[in-house]
Amino acid sequence: EDQVTQSPEALRLQEGESSSLNCSYTVSGLRGLFWYRQDPGKGPEFLFTLYSAGEEKEKERLKATLTKKESFLHITAPKPEDSATYLCAVPDQTGANNLFFGTGTRLTVIP
Amino acid sequence: DTGVSQDPRHKITKRGQNVTFRCDPISEHNRLYWYRQTLGQGPEFLTYFQNEAQLEKSRLLSDRFSAERPKGSFSTLEIQRTEQGDSAMYLCASRGGGETQYFGPGTRLLVL
């Protein structure tokens, strides 16, 4: 069973059009939920870690929130430079030390 | 803190050849990870080192793959007898005392 599911797969927004990306997870005993940004041909860039339901973190136009079943990445008034793939990940449920990633949401912001 | 570095950034090889990639983690990070990423997918775990010890290996890591981390500093990932299915982005990440993994720029491998 997939531990992390992201939606939508792709999202096109006009510049300034706010929206949210979803990451639902099935792990129990969550040891953190991680958001990364990935530009084409580059490695993932760390954005946020959330540990408990109700927690929120912000960075510029991005705000990440966490509930007991899902996390949202809210993008307020996006700019073209926010175009990227956004990945969420959780520690592997088997107890291993690695992260288990979703397939990402590919965001395109049109000027 | 110069971040995680990987070398080479791109590698094109012919099927059947051996390739080796290098990862230099953030200094003093004792945990190091290798992942593989194919187009449209998230990174998939390959192997994990704590200091020089290789503690975990994914079932994705076939016997053609070998990884080392001598002296607990840089790490190498070698693929022997490459196959076209090995074409992917190979990512290295390191972690210090916290939970967050920091990724390098990746090595893009194309097997012809």
mmCIF file of C-alpha atoms in Angstrom:
data_model
loop_
_atom_site.group_PDB
_atom_site.id
_atom_site.type_symbol
_atom_site.label_atom_id
_atom_site.label_comp_id
_atom_site.label_asym_id
_atom_site.label_seq_id
_atom_site.Cartn_x
_atom_site.Cartn_y
_atom_site.Cartn_z
ATOM 1 C CA GLU A 1 0.000 0.000 0.000
ATOM 2 C CA ASP A 2 1.322 3.437 -0.936
ATOM 3 C CA GLN A 3 2.373 5.392 2.112
ATOM 4 C CA VAL A 4 2.067 8.790 0.426
ATOM 5 C CA THR A 5 -0.305 10.008 -2.292
ATOM 6 C CA GLN A 6 -0.059 13.455 -3.840
ATOM 7 C CA SER A 7 -2.706 15.332 -5.794
ATOM 8 C CA PRO A 8 -3.139 16.775 -8.284
ATOM 9 C CA GLU A 9 -0.419 15.320 -10.518
ATOM 10 C CA ALA A 10 -0.141 18.624 -12.347
ATOM 11 C CA LEU A 11 -1.483 22.110 -11.707
ATOM 12 C CA ARG A 12 -1.452 25.188 -13.927
ATOM 13 C CA LEU A 13 -2.079 28.543 -12.256
ATOM 14 C CA GLN A 14 -2.152 32.093 -13.455
ATOM 15 C CA GLU A 15 0.300 34.353 -11.702
ATOM 16 C CA GLY A 16 -1.380 35.542 -8.500
ATOM 17 C CA GLU A 17 -3.927 32.689 -8.438
ATOM 18 C CA SER A 18 -3.634 30.998 -5.026
ATOM 19 C CA SER A 19 -4.151 27.246 -4.635
ATOM 20 C CA SER A 20 -3.240 24.213 -2.532
ATOM 21 C CA LEU A 21 -1.421 20.947 -3.120
ATOM 22 C CA ASN A 22 -2.398 17.823 -1.200
ATOM 23 C CA CYS A 23 -0.337 15.042 0.340
ATOM 24 C CA SER A 24 -2.235 12.229 2.056
ATOM 25 C CA TYR A 25 -0.391 9.613 4.073
ATOM 26 C CA THR A 26 -1.250 6.277 5.629
ATOM 27 C CA VAL A 27 1.607 5.758 8.074
ATOM 28 C CA SER A 28 0.881 5.468 11.756
ATOM 29 C CA GLY A 29 3.091 7.034 14.361
ATOM 30 C CA LEU A 30 4.224 9.768 12.004
ATOM 31 C CA ARG A 31 7.861 10.715 12.550
ATOM 32 C CA GLY A 32 7.676 13.808 10.380
ATOM 33 C CA LEU A 33 6.287 14.846 7.024
ATOM 34 C CA PHE A 34 8.685 16.552 4.636
ATOM 35 C CA TRP A 35 8.079 18.910 1.717
ATOM 36 C CA TYR A 36 10.663 19.416 -1.005
ATOM 37 C CA ARG A 37 10.780 21.498 -4.165
ATOM 38 C CA GLN A 38 12.476 20.042 -7.244
ATOM 39 C CA ASP A 39 13.407 21.977 -10.371
ATOM 40 C CA PRO A 40 13.939 20.042 -13.627
ATOM 41 C CA GLY A 41 17.276 18.251 -13.699
ATOM 42 C CA LYS A 42 18.128 19.152 -10.104
ATOM 43 C CA GLY A 43 17.996 17.478 -6.721
ATOM 44 C CA PRO A 44 15.135 18.080 -4.278
ATOM 45 C CA GLU A 45 15.454 21.249 -2.205
ATOM 46 C CA PHE A 46 14.209 21.030 1.378
ATOM 47 C CA LEU A 47 11.273 23.272 2.277
ATOM 48 C CA PHE A 48 9.544 22.170 5.493
ATOM 49 C CA THR A 49 9.258 19.467 8.120
ATOM 50 C CA LEU A 50 5.999 19.038 10.061
ATOM 51 C CA TYR A 51 5.708 16.735 13.044
ATOM 52 C CA SER A 52 2.273 17.044 14.614
ATOM 53 C CA ALA A 53 -1.327 17.680 13.577
ATOM 54 C CA GLY A 54 -2.142 21.368 13.633
ATOM 55 C CA GLU A 55 1.418 22.441 12.951
ATOM 56 C CA GLU A 56 1.982 25.101 10.295
ATOM 57 C CA LYS A 57 5.144 26.485 8.703
ATOM 58 C CA GLU A 58 5.606 29.343 6.255
ATOM 59 C CA LYS A 59 8.255 30.468 3.832
ATOM 60 C CA GLU A 60 7.618 33.399 1.512
ATOM 61 C CA ARG A 61 4.497 32.465 -0.527
ATOM 62 C CA LEU A 62 4.349 28.899 0.790
ATOM 63 C CA LYS A 63 2.579 27.596 3.870
ATOM 64 C CA ALA A 64 2.513 23.940 4.888
ATOM 65 C CA THR A 65 -0.109 22.502 7.230
ATOM 66 C CA LEU A 66 -0.595 19.057 8.736
ATOM 67 C CA THR A 67 -3.608 17.041 9.895
ATOM 68 C CA LYS A 68 -3.753 13.451 11.107
ATOM 69 C CA LYS A 69 -4.243 12.163 7.558
ATOM 70 C CA GLU A 70 -2.877 14.744 5.163
ATOM 71 C CA SER A 71 -0.748 17.782 4.581
ATOM 72 C CA PHE A 72 -1.421 20.776 2.408
ATOM 73 C CA LEU A 73 1.035 23.097 0.724
ATOM 74 C CA HIS A 74 -0.725 26.400 0.207
ATOM 75 C CA ILE A 75 0.680 28.745 -2.415
ATOM 76 C CA THR A 76 -0.425 32.353 -2.085
ATOM 77 C CA ALA A 77 -0.197 34.706 -5.075
ATOM 78 C CA PRO A 78 2.288 32.479 -6.917
ATOM 79 C CA LYS A 79 4.904 33.822 -9.294
ATOM 80 C CA PRO A 80 6.385 32.092 -12.358
ATOM 81 C CA GLU A 81 9.520 31.285 -10.353
ATOM 82 C CA ASP A 82 7.393 29.058 -8.109
ATOM 83 C CA SER A 83 7.012 26.658 -11.044
ATOM 84 C CA ALA A 84 8.536 23.335 -9.989
ATOM 85 C CA THR A 85 7.594 19.851 -8.822
ATOM 86 C CA TYR A 86 6.657 19.717 -5.169
ATOM 87 C CA LEU A 87 7.357 16.426 -3.393
ATOM 88 C CA CYS A 88 6.197 15.239 -0.013
ATOM 89 C CA ALA A 89 7.780 12.391 1.902
ATOM 90 C CA VAL A 90 7.449 10.467 5.159
ATOM 91 C CA PRO A 91 9.894 8.194 6.956
ATOM 92 C CA ASP A 92 9.465 4.642 5.634
ATOM 93 C CA GLN A 93 6.800 2.787 7.574
ATOM 94 C CA THR A 94 8.992 -0.303 7.848
ATOM 95 C CA GLY A 95 11.096 1.614 10.313
ATOM 96 C CA ALA A 96 14.018 2.025 7.983
ATOM 97 C CA ASN A 97 15.811 5.329 7.971
ATOM 98 C CA ASN A 98 14.917 6.348 4.440
ATOM 99 C CA LEU A 99 12.183 8.664 3.208
ATOM 100 C CA PHE A 100 9.249 7.363 1.164
ATOM 101 C CA PHE A 101 8.289 9.917 -1.475
ATOM 102 C CA GLY A 102 5.079 10.652 -3.306
ATOM 103 C CA THR A 103 5.138 11.138 -7.068
ATOM 104 C CA GLY A 104 4.901 14.904 -6.747
ATOM 105 C CA THR A 105 2.737 17.723 -8.058
ATOM 106 C CA ARG A 106 4.102 19.523 -11.099
ATOM 107 C CA LEU A 107 3.192 23.201 -10.707
ATOM 108 C CA THR A 108 3.287 25.644 -13.612
ATOM 109 C CA VAL A 109 2.630 29.339 -12.953
ATOM 110 C CA ILE A 110 1.789 31.273 -16.082
ATOM 111 C CA PRO A 111 2.703 34.980 -16.251
ATOM 112 C CA ASP B 1 28.404 24.533 4.673
ATOM 113 C CA THR B 2 28.769 23.968 0.946
ATOM 114 C CA GLY B 3 25.920 21.475 0.643
ATOM 115 C CA VAL B 4 25.935 17.983 -0.809
ATOM 116 C CA SER B 5 27.950 17.629 -4.001
ATOM 117 C CA GLN B 6 27.844 14.867 -6.599
ATOM 118 C CA ASP B 7 30.145 14.008 -9.461
ATOM 119 C CA PRO B 8 29.702 13.669 -12.363
ATOM 120 C CA ARG B 9 26.497 15.563 -13.027
ATOM 121 C CA HIS B 10 25.862 13.666 -16.237
ATOM 122 C CA LYS B 11 27.079 10.304 -17.522
ATOM 123 C CA ILE B 12 26.384 8.602 -20.833
ATOM 124 C CA THR B 13 27.556 5.028 -21.155
ATOM 125 C CA LYS B 14 27.017 2.001 -23.322
ATOM 126 C CA ARG B 15 25.158 -1.033 -22.104
ATOM 127 C CA GLY B 16 27.480 -3.444 -20.322
ATOM 128 C CA GLN B 17 29.947 -0.811 -19.112
ATOM 129 C CA ASN B 18 30.650 -0.076 -15.457
ATOM 130 C CA VAL B 19 30.051 3.382 -13.990
ATOM 131 C CA THR B 20 30.919 4.960 -10.641
ATOM 132 C CA PHE B 21 29.384 8.013 -9.028
ATOM 133 C CA ARG B 22 30.710 10.017 -6.110
ATOM 134 C CA CYS B 23 28.880 11.877 -3.363
ATOM 135 C CA ASP B 24 30.400 14.311 -0.883
ATOM 136 C CA PRO B 25 27.971 14.947 1.990
ATOM 137 C CA ILE B 26 27.636 18.045 4.115
ATOM 138 C CA SER B 27 30.644 18.036 6.400
ATOM 139 C CA GLU B 28 30.024 16.332 9.734
ATOM 140 C CA HIS B 29 26.815 14.678 8.525
ATOM 141 C CA ASN B 30 27.255 11.066 9.566
ATOM 142 C CA ARG B 31 24.236 9.682 7.673
ATOM 143 C CA LEU B 32 24.289 9.279 3.919
ATOM 144 C CA TYR B 33 21.623 7.976 1.541
ATOM 145 C CA TRP B 34 21.458 7.017 -2.134
ATOM 146 C CA TYR B 35 18.185 7.277 -4.056
ATOM 147 C CA ARG B 36 17.200 6.686 -7.668
ATOM 148 C CA GLN B 37 14.626 8.783 -9.496
ATOM 149 C CA THR B 38 13.011 8.101 -12.862
ATOM 150 C CA LEU B 39 10.930 10.539 -14.866
ATOM 151 C CA GLY B 40 7.644 11.422 -13.236
ATOM 152 C CA GLN B 41 8.394 9.531 -10.039
ATOM 153 C CA GLY B 42 9.609 10.500 -6.613
ATOM 154 C CA PRO B 43 13.047 9.402 -5.429
ATOM 155 C CA GLU B 44 13.285 5.718 -4.430
ATOM 156 C CA PHE B 45 15.607 4.575 -1.659
ATOM 157 C CA LEU B 46 18.631 2.474 -2.564
ATOM 158 C CA THR B 47 20.946 2.332 0.448
ATOM 159 C CA TYR B 48 21.876 4.012 3.735
ATOM 160 C CA PHE B 49 25.170 4.552 5.556
ATOM 161 C CA GLN B 50 25.783 5.640 9.098
ATOM 162 C CA ASN B 51 29.409 6.679 9.219
ATOM 163 C CA GLU B 52 31.245 3.995 7.244
ATOM 164 C CA ALA B 53 28.716 1.226 7.916
ATOM 165 C CA GLN B 54 26.189 0.327 5.245
ATOM 166 C CA LEU B 55 23.174 -0.392 7.447
ATOM 167 C CA GLU B 56 20.305 -0.726 4.972
ATOM 168 C CA LYS B 57 19.859 -1.799 1.368
ATOM 169 C CA SER B 58 16.687 -1.715 -0.682
ATOM 170 C CA ARG B 59 15.613 -4.694 -2.755
ATOM 171 C CA LEU B 60 16.044 -2.269 -5.679
ATOM 172 C CA LEU B 61 19.788 -2.562 -5.114
ATOM 173 C CA SER B 62 20.583 -5.566 -7.290
ATOM 174 C CA ASP B 63 23.904 -7.391 -7.054
ATOM 175 C CA ARG B 64 25.195 -5.238 -9.925
ATOM 176 C CA PHE B 65 25.098 -2.244 -7.593
ATOM 177 C CA SER B 66 27.637 -1.653 -4.857
ATOM 178 C CA ALA B 67 28.130 1.310 -2.571
ATOM 179 C CA GLU B 68 30.931 2.236 -0.228
ATOM 180 C CA ARG B 69 31.701 4.975 2.247
ATOM 181 C CA PRO B 70 35.307 4.566 3.304
ATOM 182 C CA LYS B 71 36.234 6.474 6.461
ATOM 183 C CA GLY B 72 32.669 7.738 6.771
ATOM 184 C CA SER B 73 33.219 10.703 4.493
ATOM 185 C CA PHE B 74 32.464 10.604 0.754
ATOM 186 C CA SER B 75 30.564 7.722 -0.785
ATOM 187 C CA THR B 76 30.692 5.964 -4.150
ATOM 188 C CA LEU B 77 27.974 4.072 -5.974
ATOM 189 C CA GLU B 78 29.109 1.662 -8.663
ATOM 190 C CA ILE B 79 26.902 -0.009 -11.230
ATOM 191 C CA GLN B 80 28.433 -2.963 -13.048
ATOM 192 C CA ARG B 81 27.303 -4.234 -16.444
ATOM 193 C CA THR B 82 24.878 -1.371 -16.923
ATOM 194 C CA GLU B 83 21.480 -2.004 -18.500
ATOM 195 C CA GLN B 84 19.148 0.441 -20.231
ATOM 196 C CA GLY B 85 16.806 0.152 -17.256
ATOM 197 C CA ASP B 86 19.504 1.723 -15.078
ATOM 198 C CA SER B 87 18.982 5.059 -16.825
ATOM 199 C CA ALA B 88 17.805 7.439 -14.113
ATOM 200 C CA MET B 89 18.836 10.304 -11.851
ATOM 201 C CA TYR B 90 20.944 9.053 -8.942
ATOM 202 C CA LEU B 91 20.574 11.262 -5.885
ATOM 203 C CA CYS B 92 22.647 11.426 -2.742
ATOM 204 C CA ALA B 93 21.384 12.916 0.515
ATOM 205 C CA SER B 94 22.979 13.481 3.884
ATOM 206 C CA ARG B 95 21.583 13.989 7.354
ATOM 207 C CA GLY B 96 23.079 15.222 10.564
ATOM 208 C CA GLY B 97 21.517 15.060 14.009
ATOM 209 C CA GLY B 98 18.034 16.117 12.909
ATOM 210 C CA GLU B 99 15.501 14.318 10.763
ATOM 211 C CA THR B 100 15.918 16.330 7.569
ATOM 212 C CA GLN B 101 17.762 14.885 4.579
ATOM 213 C CA TYR B 102 19.554 17.342 2.290
ATOM 214 C CA PHE B 103 19.974 16.326 -1.310
ATOM 215 C CA GLY B 104 22.730 16.893 -3.816
ATOM 216 C CA PRO B 105 22.199 17.946 -7.435
ATOM 217 C CA GLY B 106 22.135 14.364 -8.683
ATOM 218 C CA THR B 107 23.933 12.408 -11.388
ATOM 219 C CA ARG B 108 21.887 11.778 -14.521
ATOM 220 C CA LEU B 109 22.798 8.446 -16.100
ATOM 221 C CA LEU B 110 21.882 7.495 -19.639
ATOM 222 C CA VAL B 111 22.630 3.961 -20.785
ATOM 223 C CA LEU B 112 22.607 3.518 -24.542
#
